């Protein structure tokens, strides 16, 4: 038995990737500026930037049922990063009407394979409660959470 059809995403998928990414927000509505920036970034970088990888499960007619998006980062070389590369999977989402059919597993497996082929020494993601069993089955293990520093409305904290 074969799994769902999967292919690398290209610039032509930007609108559908945005639709799926918004669906992952579980009801939260991103700003229009965020949506435009995300869509334009996908159009510009997919297929040309080796550090942005995405895989999709198409449904036909240009519609996508699932996607997985990851970014490759460069760091210093060491035991866990022998090539100096690591990756973070930023998005894994399946259209609600197509869940529990293996699409998320298929696109994530393809993305992990591509990231490993790219030379990433480690791959991380933040798992939702619903997604954690899939990621565990793919070999991911929990590691301490990380904290983030970002500028606020008044700029960077002092």
PDB file of C-alpha atoms in Angstrom:
ATOM      1  CA  UNK A   1       0.000   0.000   0.000  1.00  0.00           C
ATOM      2  CA  UNK A   2       1.388   3.418  -0.939  1.00  0.00           C
ATOM      3  CA  UNK A   3       0.989   6.589   1.089  1.00  0.00           C
ATOM      4  CA  UNK A   4      -0.333   9.975   0.085  1.00  0.00           C
ATOM      5  CA  UNK A   5       1.282  11.732  -2.865  1.00  0.00           C
ATOM      6  CA  UNK A   6       3.923  14.255  -1.773  1.00  0.00           C
ATOM      7  CA  UNK A   7       6.021  16.749  -3.719  1.00  0.00           C
ATOM      8  CA  UNK A   8       8.298  19.709  -2.962  1.00  0.00           C
ATOM      9  CA  UNK A   9       6.415  22.989  -2.734  1.00  0.00           C
ATOM     10  CA  UNK A  10       7.088  25.721  -5.259  1.00  0.00           C
ATOM     11  CA  UNK A  11       6.229  29.407  -5.619  1.00  0.00           C
ATOM     12  CA  UNK A  12       2.908  28.465  -7.237  1.00  0.00           C
ATOM     13  CA  UNK A  13       1.821  26.976  -3.888  1.00  0.00           C
ATOM     14  CA  UNK A  14       2.163  30.219  -1.908  1.00  0.00           C
ATOM     15  CA  UNK A  15      -1.571  30.992  -1.649  1.00  0.00           C
ATOM     16  CA  UNK A  16      -2.420  27.462  -0.544  1.00  0.00           C
ATOM     17  CA  UNK A  17       0.467  27.397   1.933  1.00  0.00           C
ATOM     18  CA  UNK A  18      -0.923  30.596   3.429  1.00  0.00           C
ATOM     19  CA  UNK A  19      -4.417  29.054   3.663  1.00  0.00           C
ATOM     20  CA  UNK A  20      -3.044  25.985   5.433  1.00  0.00           C
ATOM     21  CA  UNK A  21      -0.763  28.036   7.702  1.00  0.00           C
ATOM     22  CA  UNK A  22      -3.717  30.173   8.819  1.00  0.00           C
ATOM     23  CA  UNK A  23      -5.682  26.969   9.515  1.00  0.00           C
ATOM     24  CA  UNK A  24      -2.923  25.965  11.946  1.00  0.00           C
ATOM     25  CA  UNK A  25      -3.715  29.020  14.079  1.00  0.00           C
ATOM     26  CA  UNK A  26      -6.875  27.277  15.390  1.00  0.00           C
ATOM     27  CA  UNK A  27      -9.210  30.238  15.028  1.00  0.00           C
ATOM     28  CA  UNK A  28      -6.731  33.049  15.680  1.00  0.00           C
ATOM     29  CA  UNK A  29      -6.784  35.463  12.758  1.00  0.00           C
ATOM     30  CA  UNK A  30      -3.374  36.788  11.674  1.00  0.00           C
ATOM     31  CA  UNK A  31      -3.130  40.327  10.359  1.00  0.00           C
ATOM     32  CA  UNK A  32      -3.370  40.986   6.643  1.00  0.00           C
ATOM     33  CA  UNK A  33       0.221  42.277   6.741  1.00  0.00           C
ATOM     34  CA  UNK A  34       1.394  38.962   8.172  1.00  0.00           C
ATOM     35  CA  UNK A  35      -0.443  37.006   5.478  1.00  0.00           C
ATOM     36  CA  UNK A  36       0.960  39.127   2.666  1.00  0.00           C
ATOM     37  CA  UNK A  37       4.490  38.855   4.057  1.00  0.00           C
ATOM     38  CA  UNK A  38       4.223  35.068   4.458  1.00  0.00           C
ATOM     39  CA  UNK A  39       2.771  34.545   0.967  1.00  0.00           C
ATOM     40  CA  UNK A  40       5.356  36.819  -0.673  1.00  0.00           C
ATOM     41  CA  UNK A  41       8.203  35.112   1.206  1.00  0.00           C
ATOM     42  CA  UNK A  42       7.028  31.704  -0.034  1.00  0.00           C
ATOM     43  CA  UNK A  43       6.747  32.984  -3.615  1.00  0.00           C
ATOM     44  CA  UNK A  44      10.220  34.501  -3.506  1.00  0.00           C
ATOM     45  CA  UNK A  45      12.165  31.735  -1.777  1.00  0.00           C
ATOM     46  CA  UNK A  46      10.585  28.359  -2.552  1.00  0.00           C
ATOM     47  CA  UNK A  47      12.618  26.549  -5.176  1.00  0.00           C
ATOM     48  CA  UNK A  48      15.452  29.099  -5.129  1.00  0.00           C
ATOM     49  CA  UNK A  49      16.594  29.323  -1.494  1.00  0.00           C
ATOM     50  CA  UNK A  50      18.224  26.057  -0.348  1.00  0.00           C
ATOM     51  CA  UNK A  51      17.531  27.018   3.281  1.00  0.00           C
ATOM     52  CA  UNK A  52      13.727  27.013   2.908  1.00  0.00           C
ATOM     53  CA  UNK A  53      12.234  23.596   2.252  1.00  0.00           C
ATOM     54  CA  UNK A  54       8.585  22.647   2.086  1.00  0.00           C
ATOM     55  CA  UNK A  55       6.675  19.553   1.060  1.00  0.00           C
ATOM     56  CA  UNK A  56       3.001  19.351   0.185  1.00  0.00           C
ATOM     57  CA  UNK A  57       0.304  16.776  -0.392  1.00  0.00           C
ATOM     58  CA  UNK A  58      -1.771  17.952  -3.368  1.00  0.00           C
ATOM     59  CA  UNK A  59      -5.466  17.278  -3.759  1.00  0.00           C
ATOM     60  CA  UNK A  60      -5.698  18.330  -7.399  1.00  0.00           C
ATOM     61  CA  UNK A  61      -6.685  21.548  -9.078  1.00  0.00           C
ATOM     62  CA  UNK A  62      -3.980  23.468  -7.229  1.00  0.00           C
ATOM     63  CA  UNK A  63      -5.444  22.648  -3.815  1.00  0.00           C
ATOM     64  CA  UNK A  64      -3.208  21.294  -1.067  1.00  0.00           C
ATOM     65  CA  UNK A  65      -4.354  19.059   1.779  1.00  0.00           C
ATOM     66  CA  UNK A  66      -1.176  19.170   3.882  1.00  0.00           C
ATOM     67  CA  UNK A  67       2.197  20.879   4.149  1.00  0.00           C
ATOM     68  CA  UNK A  68       5.387  20.803   6.167  1.00  0.00           C
ATOM     69  CA  UNK A  69       7.777  23.790   6.087  1.00  0.00           C
ATOM     70  CA  UNK A  70      11.302  23.918   7.501  1.00  0.00           C
ATOM     71  CA  UNK A  71      14.257  26.276   7.564  1.00  0.00           C
ATOM     72  CA  UNK A  72      17.957  25.419   7.657  1.00  0.00           C
ATOM     73  CA  UNK A  73      20.178  27.513   9.935  1.00  0.00           C
ATOM     74  CA  UNK A  74      23.965  27.799  10.180  1.00  0.00           C
ATOM     75  CA  UNK A  75      25.687  27.642  13.556  1.00  0.00           C
ATOM     76  CA  UNK A  76      29.133  26.697  14.785  1.00  0.00           C
ATOM     77  CA  UNK A  77      30.320  23.149  14.229  1.00  0.00           C
ATOM     78  CA  UNK A  78      30.345  20.733  17.121  1.00  0.00           C
ATOM     79  CA  UNK A  79      29.417  17.196  18.161  1.00  0.00           C
ATOM     80  CA  UNK A  80      25.687  17.723  17.584  1.00  0.00           C
ATOM     81  CA  UNK A  81      26.201  19.928  14.503  1.00  0.00           C
ATOM     82  CA  UNK A  82      29.131  18.408  12.565  1.00  0.00           C
ATOM     83  CA  UNK A  83      28.262  20.370   9.418  1.00  0.00           C
ATOM     84  CA  UNK A  84      27.329  23.545  11.288  1.00  0.00           C
ATOM     85  CA  UNK A  85      23.756  23.189  10.039  1.00  0.00           C
ATOM     86  CA  UNK A  86      20.555  22.576  11.984  1.00  0.00           C
ATOM     87  CA  UNK A  87      16.887  22.947  11.077  1.00  0.00           C
ATOM     88  CA  UNK A  88      13.595  23.910  12.583  1.00  0.00           C
ATOM     89  CA  UNK A  89      10.286  22.670  11.238  1.00  0.00           C
ATOM     90  CA  UNK A  90       8.000  25.685  11.541  1.00  0.00           C
ATOM     91  CA  UNK A  91       4.769  24.350  10.117  1.00  0.00           C
ATOM     92  CA  UNK A  92       3.044  21.006   9.789  1.00  0.00           C
ATOM     93  CA  UNK A  93      -0.650  21.278   9.017  1.00  0.00           C
ATOM     94  CA  UNK A  94      -3.341  19.233   7.329  1.00  0.00           C
ATOM     95  CA  UNK A  95      -6.679  20.571   6.159  1.00  0.00           C
ATOM     96  CA  UNK A  96      -9.282  19.432   8.730  1.00  0.00           C
ATOM     97  CA  UNK A  97     -11.289  17.505   6.109  1.00  0.00           C
ATOM     98  CA  UNK A  98      -8.233  15.359   5.301  1.00  0.00           C
ATOM     99  CA  UNK A  99      -6.813  14.578   8.737  1.00  0.00           C
ATOM    100  CA  UNK A 100      -6.005  11.070  10.021  1.00  0.00           C
ATOM    101  CA  UNK A 101      -5.177   9.844   6.491  1.00  0.00           C
ATOM    102  CA  UNK A 102      -1.367   9.941   6.715  1.00  0.00           C
ATOM    103  CA  UNK A 103      -0.805  13.284   4.984  1.00  0.00           C
ATOM    104  CA  UNK A 104       1.048  14.954   7.893  1.00  0.00           C
ATOM    105  CA  UNK A 105       3.266  11.897   8.276  1.00  0.00           C
ATOM    106  CA  UNK A 106       4.023  11.864   4.545  1.00  0.00           C
ATOM    107  CA  UNK A 107       4.940  15.565   4.210  1.00  0.00           C
ATOM    108  CA  UNK A 108       6.932  15.561   7.466  1.00  0.00           C
ATOM    109  CA  UNK A 109       8.830  12.401   6.532  1.00  0.00           C
ATOM    110  CA  UNK A 110       9.725  13.973   3.175  1.00  0.00           C
ATOM    111  CA  UNK A 111      10.848  17.202   4.848  1.00  0.00           C
ATOM    112  CA  UNK A 112      12.954  15.396   7.470  1.00  0.00           C
ATOM    113  CA  UNK A 113      14.624  13.388   4.704  1.00  0.00           C
ATOM    114  CA  UNK A 114      15.412  16.542   2.735  1.00  0.00           C
ATOM    115  CA  UNK A 115      16.771  18.316   5.824  1.00  0.00           C
ATOM    116  CA  UNK A 116      18.993  15.352   6.645  1.00  0.00           C
ATOM    117  CA  UNK A 117      20.172  15.227   3.024  1.00  0.00           C
ATOM    118  CA  UNK A 118      20.936  18.964   3.278  1.00  0.00           C
ATOM    119  CA  UNK A 119      23.344  18.062   6.116  1.00  0.00           C
ATOM    120  CA  UNK A 120      21.433  19.198   9.208  1.00  0.00           C
ATOM    121  CA  UNK A 121      22.933  17.758  12.394  1.00  0.00           C
ATOM    122  CA  UNK A 122      19.683  18.213  14.285  1.00  0.00           C
ATOM    123  CA  UNK A 123      16.078  19.040  13.502  1.00  0.00           C
ATOM    124  CA  UNK A 124      13.719  20.609  16.017  1.00  0.00           C
ATOM    125  CA  UNK A 125      10.077  21.546  16.154  1.00  0.00           C
ATOM    126  CA  UNK A 126       7.468  22.622  18.671  1.00  0.00           C
ATOM    127  CA  UNK A 127       4.781  19.990  18.927  1.00  0.00           C
ATOM    128  CA  UNK A 128       1.140  20.506  19.691  1.00  0.00           C
ATOM    129  CA  UNK A 129      -0.515  17.928  21.888  1.00  0.00           C
ATOM    130  CA  UNK A 130      -2.253  16.521  18.811  1.00  0.00           C
ATOM    131  CA  UNK A 131       0.974  16.324  16.786  1.00  0.00           C
ATOM    132  CA  UNK A 132       3.285  14.935  19.472  1.00  0.00           C
ATOM    133  CA  UNK A 133       2.474  11.233  18.847  1.00  0.00           C
ATOM    134  CA  UNK A 134       3.356  11.600  15.155  1.00  0.00           C
ATOM    135  CA  UNK A 135       6.657  13.328  15.871  1.00  0.00           C
ATOM    136  CA  UNK A 136       7.553  10.779  18.536  1.00  0.00           C
ATOM    137  CA  UNK A 137       6.841   7.988  16.022  1.00  0.00           C
ATOM    138  CA  UNK A 138       9.202   9.736  13.576  1.00  0.00           C
ATOM    139  CA  UNK A 139      11.975   9.735  16.204  1.00  0.00           C
ATOM    140  CA  UNK A 140      11.642  13.207  17.758  1.00  0.00           C
ATOM    141  CA  UNK A 141      12.145  13.463  21.515  1.00  0.00           C
ATOM    142  CA  UNK A 142      11.262  16.266  23.916  1.00  0.00           C
ATOM    143  CA  UNK A 143      14.079  18.589  24.971  1.00  0.00           C
ATOM    144  CA  UNK A 144      13.842  21.568  27.301  1.00  0.00           C
ATOM    145  CA  UNK A 145      11.782  24.408  25.871  1.00  0.00           C
ATOM    146  CA  UNK A 146      13.546  27.588  24.843  1.00  0.00           C
ATOM    147  CA  UNK A 147      12.838  31.247  25.560  1.00  0.00           C
ATOM    148  CA  UNK A 148      12.626  34.039  22.992  1.00  0.00           C
ATOM    149  CA  UNK A 149      13.637  37.703  23.078  1.00  0.00           C
ATOM    150  CA  UNK A 150      11.809  40.002  20.662  1.00  0.00           C
ATOM    151  CA  UNK A 151      11.385  43.762  20.450  1.00  0.00           C
ATOM    152  CA  UNK A 152       8.121  45.157  21.798  1.00  0.00           C
ATOM    153  CA  UNK A 153       6.211  48.253  20.658  1.00  0.00           C
ATOM    154  CA  UNK A 154       8.896  50.471  22.249  1.00  0.00           C
ATOM    155  CA  UNK A 155      11.790  48.493  20.717  1.00  0.00           C
ATOM    156  CA  UNK A 156      14.230  46.066  22.290  1.00  0.00           C
ATOM    157  CA  UNK A 157      14.088  45.615  26.069  1.00  0.00           C
ATOM    158  CA  UNK A 158      16.979  47.220  27.928  1.00  0.00           C
TER     159      UNK A 158
END
